[in-house]
């Protein structure tokens, strides 16, 4: 489908878009991102009254939230409209309104449903292999002068944390009577997890993946195909995760009966809350594993990498209100935050809307997304989950940008010291140890999530191996 040439939104919001140039009138603090609108627009000129309605509803909410941005953290601090402070919400087109309403209804019905939980936990235990180990890394600890524990999501079936969420959402899809599943993927881990869940449940699966990622994550593409999924290479933009998400949204607009399994804590409400909930098993386990191993259930530090934010949200979930725990996140610095070749969304981002949520994103003054870059296919997203934008802005988390070379060094170091080859995404979290070394005391407990294993990144590692 070609990009639309013209888009007119009437009402007090007026957006006129021609040949990818967007002119805005009547928009106050809110930037409407071309990358949110374009995926939802079929060819031709359209009067998007639906966007006007959605936008104005959310603007009222924005105003309320301006006075409420220090709200206490509940399940990440979310309110009933899906806002974490000023970030979040649901900026969706009319055509998907019903789908989102039904999704919300179904998700909040199962959240505390004992039958659903039993079915989900049974799969996590006997299919995924949970609990994932909490491993005391003694040689890494000696290197950094503190006590480092690794939460081994790399040991899950399919090799990453993504399967926790894919199984939760597919059980929900089944309860809703859905037969066709769609998903976006960057590194291919979420695509493989979704294709696996679909094979397990006997459901049709279509995975959208940027062509650049199809090439750099060849092994995962072959796995998805072997699992019976259709992989749709996406050739718009720089052909990475954002473009795959755009295409999945487009497809969903024309096929609203499909169930879209979003792979991270991004997108419109309730996705960030739902994905965070399905990943919260990570910190649920950390609590009792720490209690068992060290006699107390909290660490001094939690660390994780943030692409959209799902492994980080799972790692932090049960500690967000515990101020004894310092939280440090790694985002992808690419070649360097000041080089223009970066995905450091929190360091550089400004408020805008992407894929249905108000969050921080890297964009120019016209609201055009600046193409992100990272060596890691799972971290080069131009936005960030709205909860993480809120945690960073409110000071709950410290966020550091890790450059490609720092992540590679950390991956080689873990491999040599502990015999664990991490995913390149997880290596960004490992690089935090060097950055924070000066703050560690010998008895501090640092829990760091290894979100995935490095098999899929072997080509990259081989290229940089010295
Ligand atoms: C192994 C691994 N870790 C981390 C990520 C980043 O995603 P998120 O921030 O949602 O955890 C990805 C994304 O594909 C991944 O494959």
Tab-separated table of C-alpha atoms and ligand atoms in Angstrom:
chain	number	residue	atom	x	y	z
A	1	UNK	CA	0.000	0.000	0.000
A	2	UNK	CA	1.396	3.418	-0.972
A	3	UNK	CA	1.772	6.130	1.647
A	4	UNK	CA	-1.122	8.535	1.619
A	5	UNK	CA	-0.570	11.937	0.063
A	6	UNK	CA	-3.142	13.891	1.963
A	7	UNK	CA	-4.671	13.639	5.371
A	8	UNK	CA	-6.997	16.234	6.813
A	9	UNK	CA	-8.190	16.093	10.388
A	10	UNK	CA	-11.049	18.482	11.111
A	11	UNK	CA	-12.142	20.052	14.348
A	12	UNK	CA	-9.818	21.991	16.606
A	13	UNK	CA	-7.042	19.676	15.516
A	14	UNK	CA	-5.937	20.141	11.940
A	15	UNK	CA	-3.230	18.063	10.397
A	16	UNK	CA	-2.455	18.331	6.707
A	17	UNK	CA	-0.019	15.912	5.290
A	18	UNK	CA	1.348	15.973	1.780
A	19	UNK	CA	4.098	13.824	0.306
A	20	UNK	CA	5.380	12.931	3.753
A	21	UNK	CA	5.536	16.604	4.834
A	22	UNK	CA	3.250	17.274	7.754
A	23	UNK	CA	1.946	20.731	8.658
A	24	UNK	CA	0.165	21.203	11.930
A	25	UNK	CA	-2.298	23.856	12.995
A	26	UNK	CA	-4.174	24.125	16.243
A	27	UNK	CA	-2.050	21.592	18.049
A	28	UNK	CA	-0.834	22.961	21.325
A	29	UNK	CA	1.591	20.867	23.341
A	30	UNK	CA	0.777	17.730	21.436
A	31	UNK	CA	2.839	16.527	18.506
A	32	UNK	CA	1.066	14.090	16.221
A	33	UNK	CA	3.596	11.767	14.736
A	34	UNK	CA	3.429	10.950	11.046
A	35	UNK	CA	4.535	7.467	11.979
A	36	UNK	CA	1.439	6.939	14.026
A	37	UNK	CA	-0.951	8.362	11.477
A	38	UNK	CA	0.416	6.938	8.261
A	39	UNK	CA	0.092	3.291	9.167
A	40	UNK	CA	-3.584	3.806	9.791
A	41	UNK	CA	-4.452	5.647	6.633
A	42	UNK	CA	-5.577	3.911	3.470
A	43	UNK	CA	-4.736	5.513	0.136
A	44	UNK	CA	-6.406	8.793	-0.818
A	45	UNK	CA	-7.684	11.806	1.043
A	46	UNK	CA	-9.567	11.217	4.240
A	47	UNK	CA	-11.432	13.229	6.770
A	48	UNK	CA	-10.230	11.777	10.037
A	49	UNK	CA	-12.928	12.884	12.444
A	50	UNK	CA	-12.081	9.808	14.487
A	51	UNK	CA	-8.615	11.143	15.206
A	52	UNK	CA	-10.085	14.451	16.272
A	53	UNK	CA	-12.363	12.685	18.746
A	54	UNK	CA	-9.630	10.505	20.179
A	55	UNK	CA	-7.214	13.391	20.399
A	56	UNK	CA	-9.540	15.741	22.187
A	57	UNK	CA	-10.560	13.076	24.707
A	58	UNK	CA	-6.934	12.488	25.470
A	59	UNK	CA	-6.144	16.180	25.644
A	60	UNK	CA	-8.569	16.570	28.548
A	61	UNK	CA	-6.793	13.710	30.216
A	62	UNK	CA	-3.408	15.312	29.474
A	63	UNK	CA	-4.511	18.445	31.283
A	64	UNK	CA	-5.595	16.447	34.336
A	65	UNK	CA	-2.303	14.601	34.301
A	66	UNK	CA	-0.220	17.740	34.200
A	67	UNK	CA	-1.276	18.323	37.798
A	68	UNK	CA	-1.006	14.642	38.606
A	69	UNK	CA	2.365	13.596	37.209
A	70	UNK	CA	3.766	12.606	40.610
A	71	UNK	CA	1.025	10.076	41.251
A	72	UNK	CA	2.146	7.155	43.443
A	73	UNK	CA	3.334	4.069	41.612
A	74	UNK	CA	0.763	1.298	41.550
A	75	UNK	CA	1.282	-1.349	38.880
A	76	UNK	CA	3.838	0.988	37.391
A	77	UNK	CA	1.687	3.980	38.354
A	78	UNK	CA	-0.969	3.434	35.685
A	79	UNK	CA	-4.400	5.091	35.978
A	80	UNK	CA	-7.712	3.802	34.623
A	81	UNK	CA	-7.151	5.473	31.246
A	82	UNK	CA	-3.757	3.913	30.734
A	83	UNK	CA	-1.661	6.927	31.724
A	84	UNK	CA	1.597	6.766	33.641
A	85	UNK	CA	1.776	10.392	34.728
A	86	UNK	CA	1.604	12.364	31.493
A	87	UNK	CA	2.581	9.376	29.285
A	88	UNK	CA	0.483	6.582	27.802
A	89	UNK	CA	-3.198	6.705	26.840
A	90	UNK	CA	-4.802	5.354	23.703
A	91	UNK	CA	-4.498	7.455	20.547
A	92	UNK	CA	-6.268	5.091	18.223
A	93	UNK	CA	-8.360	5.394	15.080
A	94	UNK	CA	-12.115	4.805	15.161
A	95	UNK	CA	-11.788	1.577	13.203
A	96	UNK	CA	-9.872	-0.096	16.035
A	97	UNK	CA	-11.944	1.372	18.847
A	98	UNK	CA	-14.122	-1.730	19.222
A	99	UNK	CA	-11.105	-4.053	19.106
A	100	UNK	CA	-9.408	-2.120	21.900
A	101	UNK	CA	-12.578	-2.041	24.025
A	102	UNK	CA	-13.022	-5.812	23.696
A	103	UNK	CA	-9.335	-6.379	24.434
A	104	UNK	CA	-9.487	-4.253	27.602
A	105	UNK	CA	-12.613	-6.026	28.777
A	106	UNK	CA	-11.096	-9.477	28.178
A	107	UNK	CA	-7.702	-8.636	29.722
A	108	UNK	CA	-9.047	-7.064	32.911
A	109	UNK	CA	-11.449	-9.998	33.300
A	110	UNK	CA	-8.618	-12.559	33.291
A	111	UNK	CA	-6.065	-10.541	35.281
A	112	UNK	CA	-7.276	-11.903	38.611
A	113	UNK	CA	-8.980	-15.013	37.271
A	114	UNK	CA	-7.675	-18.093	39.091
A	115	UNK	CA	-8.504	-20.438	36.175
A	116	UNK	CA	-6.567	-18.312	33.689
A	117	UNK	CA	-3.611	-17.994	36.059
A	118	UNK	CA	-3.485	-21.752	36.624
A	119	UNK	CA	-3.440	-22.430	32.872
A	120	UNK	CA	-0.799	-19.729	32.262
A	121	UNK	CA	1.486	-20.803	35.118
A	122	UNK	CA	1.241	-24.442	34.047
A	123	UNK	CA	2.581	-23.444	30.602
A	124	UNK	CA	5.293	-21.249	32.120
A	125	UNK	CA	6.457	-24.157	34.268
A	126	UNK	CA	6.206	-27.145	31.972
A	127	UNK	CA	6.582	-25.559	28.527
A	128	UNK	CA	8.859	-22.566	29.099
A	129	UNK	CA	10.885	-24.163	31.885
A	130	UNK	CA	10.240	-21.521	34.563
A	131	UNK	CA	11.347	-20.455	37.059
A	132	UNK	CA	14.383	-19.180	35.207
A	133	UNK	CA	17.489	-19.447	37.423
A	134	UNK	CA	18.786	-16.543	39.489
A	135	UNK	CA	22.492	-17.249	39.142
A	136	UNK	CA	25.243	-15.815	41.368
A	137	UNK	CA	27.974	-14.832	38.901
A	138	UNK	CA	31.072	-15.129	41.085
A	139	UNK	CA	33.751	-14.182	38.566
A	140	UNK	CA	31.737	-11.235	37.252
A	141	UNK	CA	31.157	-10.186	40.880
A	142	UNK	CA	34.890	-10.263	41.596
A	143	UNK	CA	35.517	-8.135	38.510
A	144	UNK	CA	33.070	-5.439	39.675
A	145	UNK	CA	33.688	-5.615	43.439
A	146	UNK	CA	30.081	-6.420	44.323
A	147	UNK	CA	27.607	-9.309	44.264
A	148	UNK	CA	26.078	-9.799	40.831
A	149	UNK	CA	23.122	-12.130	40.271
A	150	UNK	CA	21.930	-12.829	36.743
A	151	UNK	CA	18.239	-13.484	36.047
A	152	UNK	CA	18.558	-16.052	33.267
A	153	UNK	CA	15.693	-15.332	30.835
A	154	UNK	CA	18.082	-16.612	28.141
A	155	UNK	CA	17.373	-20.125	29.405
A	156	UNK	CA	13.651	-19.949	28.608
A	157	UNK	CA	12.235	-22.030	25.751
A	158	UNK	CA	12.850	-19.993	22.549
A	159	UNK	CA	15.771	-18.186	24.190
A	160	UNK	CA	14.385	-14.977	25.639
A	161	UNK	CA	11.804	-13.371	27.931
A	162	UNK	CA	9.424	-12.775	24.992
A	163	UNK	CA	7.725	-16.164	25.410
A	164	UNK	CA	6.254	-15.129	28.813
A	165	UNK	CA	4.179	-12.463	27.111
A	166	UNK	CA	3.388	-14.387	23.916
A	167	UNK	CA	1.852	-17.255	25.904
A	168	UNK	CA	-0.178	-14.909	28.111
A	169	UNK	CA	-1.601	-13.076	25.107
A	170	UNK	CA	-2.302	-16.211	23.099
A	171	UNK	CA	-4.320	-17.680	25.960
A	172	UNK	CA	-6.266	-14.444	25.996
A	173	UNK	CA	-6.737	-14.612	22.209
A	174	UNK	CA	-8.096	-18.146	22.521
A	175	UNK	CA	-10.555	-17.053	25.187
A	176	UNK	CA	-11.713	-14.300	22.833
A	177	UNK	CA	-12.273	-16.882	20.081
A	178	UNK	CA	-9.581	-15.463	17.763
A	179	UNK	CA	-8.071	-17.688	15.091
A	180	UNK	CA	-5.556	-15.400	13.362
A	181	UNK	CA	-2.608	-13.888	15.230
A	182	UNK	CA	-0.424	-11.048	13.986
A	183	UNK	CA	2.798	-9.712	15.491
A	184	UNK	CA	5.699	-7.370	14.797
A	185	UNK	CA	9.283	-8.311	15.531
A	186	UNK	CA	12.715	-6.671	15.581
A	187	UNK	CA	15.344	-9.135	16.745
A	188	UNK	CA	12.990	-11.962	15.806
A	189	UNK	CA	12.684	-13.180	19.415
A	190	UNK	CA	9.098	-11.971	19.780
A	191	UNK	CA	8.313	-13.323	16.316
A	192	UNK	CA	9.713	-16.739	17.238
A	193	UNK	CA	7.882	-16.680	20.585
A	194	UNK	CA	4.592	-15.809	18.873
A	195	UNK	CA	5.085	-18.378	16.100
A	196	UNK	CA	5.847	-20.962	18.793
A	197	UNK	CA	2.703	-20.084	20.762
A	198	UNK	CA	0.647	-20.286	17.552
A	199	UNK	CA	2.078	-23.703	16.684
A	200	UNK	CA	1.252	-24.844	20.201
A	201	UNK	CA	-2.347	-23.632	19.935
A	202	UNK	CA	-2.885	-24.442	16.246
A	203	UNK	CA	-3.532	-20.818	15.212
A	204	UNK	CA	-2.595	-18.946	12.041
A	205	UNK	CA	0.359	-16.583	12.503
A	206	UNK	CA	1.607	-13.625	10.444
A	207	UNK	CA	4.778	-11.839	11.587
A	208	UNK	CA	5.793	-8.427	10.209
A	209	UNK	CA	9.540	-7.822	10.200
A	210	UNK	CA	11.641	-5.042	8.654
A	211	UNK	CA	13.714	-6.266	5.707
A	212	UNK	CA	16.925	-5.068	7.396
A	213	UNK	CA	16.089	-7.246	10.390
A	214	UNK	CA	15.088	-10.185	8.168
A	215	UNK	CA	18.644	-10.066	6.843
A	216	UNK	CA	20.453	-9.585	10.166
A	217	UNK	CA	18.338	-12.129	12.072
A	218	UNK	CA	18.316	-14.858	9.432
A	219	UNK	CA	18.217	-17.744	11.910
A	220	UNK	CA	15.089	-16.463	13.656
A	221	UNK	CA	13.351	-15.945	10.304
A	222	UNK	CA	14.010	-19.582	9.408
A	223	UNK	CA	12.710	-20.687	12.816
A	224	UNK	CA	9.463	-18.731	12.369
A	225	UNK	CA	8.942	-20.270	8.929
A	226	UNK	CA	9.638	-23.755	10.254
A	227	UNK	CA	7.076	-23.115	13.008
A	228	UNK	CA	4.482	-22.438	10.313
A	229	UNK	CA	4.329	-18.634	10.470
A	230	UNK	CA	4.200	-16.330	7.454
A	231	UNK	CA	6.994	-13.755	7.709
A	232	UNK	CA	6.138	-10.520	5.889
A	233	UNK	CA	9.301	-8.479	5.141
A	234	UNK	CA	8.573	-4.744	5.442
A	235	UNK	CA	10.369	-2.387	3.072
A	236	UNK	CA	9.278	1.070	4.304
A	237	UNK	CA	11.473	3.457	6.363
A	238	UNK	CA	14.772	1.997	7.443
A	239	UNK	CA	13.091	-1.408	7.415
A	240	UNK	CA	13.381	-2.141	11.142
A	241	UNK	CA	11.123	-2.513	14.184
A	242	UNK	CA	9.126	0.716	13.881
A	243	UNK	CA	8.327	-0.060	10.243
A	244	UNK	CA	7.268	-3.604	11.141
A	245	UNK	CA	4.962	-2.187	13.835
A	246	UNK	CA	3.492	0.321	11.354
A	247	UNK	CA	2.715	-2.515	8.959
A	248	UNK	CA	1.171	-4.692	11.674
A	249	UNK	CA	-1.080	-1.750	12.650
A	250	UNK	CA	-2.036	-1.248	8.994
A	251	UNK	CA	-2.932	-4.896	8.654
A	252	UNK	CA	-4.948	-4.802	11.877
A	253	UNK	CA	-6.940	-1.806	10.575
A	254	UNK	CA	-8.010	-3.816	7.534
A	255	UNK	CA	-8.464	-7.034	9.530
A	256	UNK	CA	-9.839	-5.932	12.917
A	257	UNK	CA	-10.845	-9.504	13.776
A	258	UNK	CA	-7.194	-10.519	14.065
A	259	UNK	CA	-5.540	-10.584	17.471
A	260	UNK	CA	-2.406	-8.436	17.575
A	261	UNK	CA	0.201	-9.804	20.018
A	262	UNK	CA	2.334	-6.737	20.738
A	263	UNK	CA	5.814	-7.759	21.878
A	264	UNK	CA	6.771	-4.979	24.255
A	265	UNK	CA	5.329	-2.479	26.729
A	266	UNK	CA	4.509	-0.101	23.879
A	267	UNK	CA	1.387	0.908	21.974
A	268	UNK	CA	-2.015	2.099	23.111
A	269	UNK	CA	-3.610	1.168	26.432
A	270	UNK	CA	-3.985	-1.647	27.537
A	271	UNK	CA	-0.883	-3.073	25.794
A	272	UNK	CA	1.811	-1.539	28.060
A	273	UNK	CA	-0.092	-2.694	31.149
A	274	UNK	CA	-0.869	-6.114	29.707
A	275	UNK	CA	2.666	-6.880	28.474
A	276	UNK	CA	4.109	-5.623	31.780
A	277	UNK	CA	1.711	-7.888	33.667
A	278	UNK	CA	2.668	-10.964	31.628
A	279	UNK	CA	6.371	-10.200	32.197
A	280	UNK	CA	5.940	-9.505	35.919
A	281	UNK	CA	6.651	-13.172	36.617
A	282	UNK	CA	10.341	-12.175	36.326
A	283	UNK	CA	10.351	-10.004	39.475
A	284	UNK	CA	7.842	-12.280	41.191
A	285	UNK	CA	10.500	-15.009	40.955
A	286	UNK	CA	13.419	-12.694	41.827
A	287	UNK	CA	11.681	-11.975	45.156
A	288	UNK	CA	11.479	-15.538	46.386
A	289	UNK	CA	14.746	-16.573	44.769
A	290	UNK	CA	16.611	-13.802	46.624
A	291	UNK	CA	14.825	-14.755	49.849
A	292	UNK	CA	15.968	-18.344	49.366
A	293	UNK	CA	19.543	-17.478	48.408
A	294	UNK	CA	20.452	-14.477	50.570
A	295	UNK	CA	17.698	-14.335	53.199
A	296	UNK	CA	16.078	-11.095	52.033
A	297	UNK	CA	13.742	-10.518	49.117
A	298	UNK	CA	15.101	-7.322	47.583
A	299	UNK	CA	18.338	-6.299	45.855
A	300	UNK	CA	20.193	-2.974	46.125
A	301	UNK	CA	20.200	-2.594	42.343
A	302	UNK	CA	18.061	-3.859	39.490
A	303	UNK	CA	19.385	-3.551	35.953
A	304	UNK	CA	17.928	-4.331	32.525
A	305	UNK	CA	18.039	-3.161	28.925
A	306	UNK	CA	15.155	-1.181	27.469
A	307	UNK	CA	14.007	-1.465	23.870
A	308	UNK	CA	10.265	-0.936	24.242
A	309	UNK	CA	10.683	-1.959	27.864
A	310	UNK	CA	9.157	-5.406	28.488
A	311	UNK	CA	12.045	-7.305	30.110
A	312	UNK	CA	12.830	-4.209	32.170
A	313	UNK	CA	9.196	-3.819	33.252
A	314	UNK	CA	9.073	-7.492	34.231
A	315	UNK	CA	12.302	-7.089	36.228
A	316	UNK	CA	11.142	-3.930	38.056
A	317	UNK	CA	7.394	-4.644	38.417
A	318	UNK	CA	7.268	-5.823	42.043
A	319	UNK	CA	9.912	-3.343	43.211
A	320	UNK	CA	8.621	-0.102	41.759
A	321	UNK	CA	7.300	1.081	45.110
A	322	UNK	CA	10.340	-0.131	47.064
A	323	UNK	CA	12.733	2.778	47.432
A	324	UNK	CA	15.470	0.555	48.901
A	325	UNK	CA	15.978	-0.662	45.328
A	326	UNK	CA	17.895	1.527	42.867
A	327	UNK	CA	16.889	0.899	39.264
A	328	UNK	CA	19.229	1.454	36.313
A	329	UNK	CA	18.155	0.910	32.694
A	330	UNK	CA	20.299	0.675	29.566
A	331	UNK	CA	19.125	2.164	26.292
A	332	UNK	CA	20.915	1.819	22.978
A	333	UNK	CA	23.429	4.595	22.326
A	334	UNK	CA	24.332	3.171	18.892
A	335	UNK	CA	27.494	4.911	17.652
A	336	UNK	CA	27.049	7.595	20.347
A	337	UNK	CA	24.228	9.805	21.599
A	338	UNK	CA	25.564	12.839	19.693
A	339	UNK	CA	26.342	11.084	16.409
A	340	UNK	CA	22.847	10.986	14.884
A	341	UNK	CA	23.259	7.181	14.723
A	342	UNK	CA	21.537	6.277	17.962
A	343	UNK	CA	18.380	4.861	19.541
A	344	UNK	CA	18.811	6.701	22.863
A	345	UNK	CA	15.170	7.652	23.152
A	346	UNK	CA	15.121	8.706	26.788
A	347	UNK	CA	18.349	10.722	26.554
A	348	UNK	CA	17.245	12.558	23.404
A	349	UNK	CA	13.486	12.112	23.153
A	350	UNK	CA	10.709	14.672	23.304
A	351	UNK	CA	7.017	14.082	23.908
A	352	UNK	CA	5.002	12.804	20.976
A	353	UNK	CA	2.743	9.978	19.909
A	354	UNK	CA	3.852	6.748	18.380
A	355	UNK	CA	1.861	3.580	17.747
A	356	UNK	CA	-1.001	4.889	19.853
A	357	UNK	CA	0.789	6.047	23.005
A	358	UNK	CA	2.049	9.399	24.204
A	359	UNK	CA	5.669	8.927	25.129
A	360	UNK	CA	9.224	10.094	24.523
A	361	UNK	CA	10.457	9.646	20.990
A	362	UNK	CA	13.289	10.853	18.818
A	363	UNK	CA	11.808	13.274	16.311
A	364	UNK	CA	12.622	16.506	14.544
A	365	UNK	CA	10.862	19.837	15.071
A	366	UNK	CA	8.170	18.892	12.504
A	367	UNK	CA	7.295	15.753	14.440
A	368	UNK	CA	9.060	13.519	11.932
A	369	UNK	CA	10.642	10.455	13.469
A	370	UNK	CA	14.418	10.423	13.282
A	371	UNK	CA	15.388	6.937	12.166
A	372	UNK	CA	16.980	5.144	15.098
A	373	UNK	CA	20.172	3.110	14.870
A	374	UNK	CA	21.620	0.408	17.093
A	375	UNK	CA	23.755	-2.672	16.505
A	376	UNK	CA	20.926	-4.478	18.286
A	377	UNK	CA	17.767	-5.208	16.295
A	378	UNK	CA	15.727	-5.435	19.506
A	379	UNK	CA	16.667	-1.983	20.792
A	380	UNK	CA	16.468	0.256	17.711
A	381	UNK	CA	12.980	1.600	18.303
A	382	UNK	CA	12.477	5.396	18.144
A	383	UNK	CA	10.059	5.443	21.105
A	384	UNK	CA	9.943	3.877	24.530
A	385	UNK	CA	7.159	2.293	26.561
A	386	UNK	CA	5.221	5.096	28.288
A	387	UNK	CA	5.844	3.620	31.738
A	388	UNK	CA	9.592	3.912	31.207
A	389	UNK	CA	9.234	7.506	30.011
A	390	UNK	CA	7.400	8.189	33.272
A	391	UNK	CA	9.893	6.314	35.478
A	392	UNK	CA	12.793	8.203	33.890
A	393	UNK	CA	11.137	11.639	34.081
A	394	UNK	CA	9.984	11.132	37.665
A	395	UNK	CA	13.463	9.989	38.733
A	396	UNK	CA	12.442	6.433	39.655
A	397	UNK	CA	14.926	5.006	37.170
A	398	UNK	CA	18.344	6.128	36.038
A	399	UNK	CA	18.816	5.550	32.309
A	400	UNK	CA	22.233	5.307	30.672
A	401	UNK	CA	22.966	5.092	26.956
A	402	UNK	CA	25.248	2.194	26.057
A	403	UNK	CA	27.092	2.385	22.762
A	404	UNK	CA	27.559	-0.543	20.368
A	405	UNK	CA	31.215	-1.043	21.276
A	406	UNK	CA	30.471	-1.011	25.033
A	407	UNK	CA	27.770	-3.661	24.541
A	408	UNK	CA	30.110	-5.828	22.452
A	409	UNK	CA	32.842	-5.602	25.116
A	410	UNK	CA	30.325	-6.583	27.811
A	411	UNK	CA	29.124	-9.568	25.744
A	412	UNK	CA	32.678	-10.853	25.272
A	413	UNK	CA	33.436	-10.284	28.952
A	414	UNK	CA	30.411	-12.294	30.163
A	415	UNK	CA	31.259	-15.070	27.739
A	416	UNK	CA	34.825	-15.358	28.987
A	417	UNK	CA	34.121	-14.891	32.707
A	418	UNK	CA	30.933	-16.923	33.068
A	419	UNK	CA	30.574	-19.033	29.929
A	420	UNK	CA	27.297	-17.341	28.955
A	421	UNK	CA	26.849	-15.835	25.474
A	422	UNK	CA	24.163	-13.150	25.896
A	423	UNK	CA	21.883	-11.571	23.301
A	424	UNK	CA	23.335	-8.284	22.080
A	425	UNK	CA	20.311	-6.529	23.686
A	426	UNK	CA	21.146	-8.042	27.098
A	427	UNK	CA	24.796	-7.063	26.604
A	428	UNK	CA	23.670	-3.424	26.838
A	429	UNK	CA	22.432	-4.147	30.381
A	430	UNK	CA	25.693	-5.929	31.229
A	431	UNK	CA	27.650	-2.839	30.169
A	432	UNK	CA	25.926	-0.940	32.984
A	433	UNK	CA	28.163	-2.770	35.465
A	434	UNK	CA	31.221	-0.882	34.227
A	435	UNK	CA	29.347	2.441	34.238
A	436	UNK	CA	28.097	1.970	37.800
A	437	UNK	CA	31.168	0.216	39.227
A	438	UNK	CA	32.274	3.246	41.250
A	439	UNK	CA	28.962	3.286	43.163
A	440	UNK	CA	28.989	-0.414	44.182
A	441	UNK	CA	29.836	-1.540	47.717
A	442	UNK	CA	31.225	-5.078	48.227
A	443	UNK	CA	28.015	-6.316	49.882
A	444	UNK	CA	25.587	-4.729	47.450
A	445	UNK	CA	23.274	-7.142	45.675
A	446	UNK	CA	22.931	-6.372	41.980
A	447	UNK	CA	20.296	-8.293	40.017
A	448	UNK	CA	20.705	-7.957	36.263
A	449	UNK	CA	18.389	-9.552	33.720
A	450	UNK	CA	19.966	-11.442	30.836
A	451	UNK	CA	16.940	-11.066	28.569
A	452	UNK	CA	18.060	-13.499	25.882
A	453	UNK	CA	20.760	-15.759	24.530
A	454	UNK	CA	23.242	-14.814	21.852
A	455	UNK	CA	22.716	-17.517	19.212
A	456	UNK	CA	20.853	-15.104	16.948
A	457	UNK	CA	23.736	-12.590	17.207
A	458	UNK	CA	26.616	-14.905	16.330
A	459	UNK	CA	27.199	-13.229	12.936
A	460	UNK	CA	27.594	-9.864	14.678
A	461	UNK	CA	29.875	-11.326	17.333
A	462	UNK	CA	32.021	-13.146	14.775
A	463	UNK	CA	32.422	-9.895	12.832
A	464	UNK	CA	33.705	-8.056	15.922
A	465	UNK	CA	35.652	-10.859	17.583
A	466	UNK	CA	39.279	-9.853	18.242
B	1	LIG	C1	16.713	-10.700	23.862
B	1	LIG	C2	16.012	-9.394	23.838
B	1	LIG	N1	16.181	-8.543	24.863
B	1	LIG	C3	15.580	-7.327	24.893
B	1	LIG	C4	14.773	-6.918	23.849
B	1	LIG	C5	14.139	-5.566	23.921
B	1	LIG	O1	12.771	-5.619	24.125
B	1	LIG	P1	12.103	-5.187	25.487
B	1	LIG	O2	12.630	-3.816	25.809
B	1	LIG	O3	10.668	-5.199	25.198
B	1	LIG	O4	12.502	-6.158	26.527
B	1	LIG	C6	14.561	-7.771	22.755
B	1	LIG	C7	13.702	-7.363	21.640
B	1	LIG	O5	13.563	-7.988	20.650
B	1	LIG	C8	15.198	-9.038	22.757
B	1	LIG	O6	15.042	-9.893	21.748
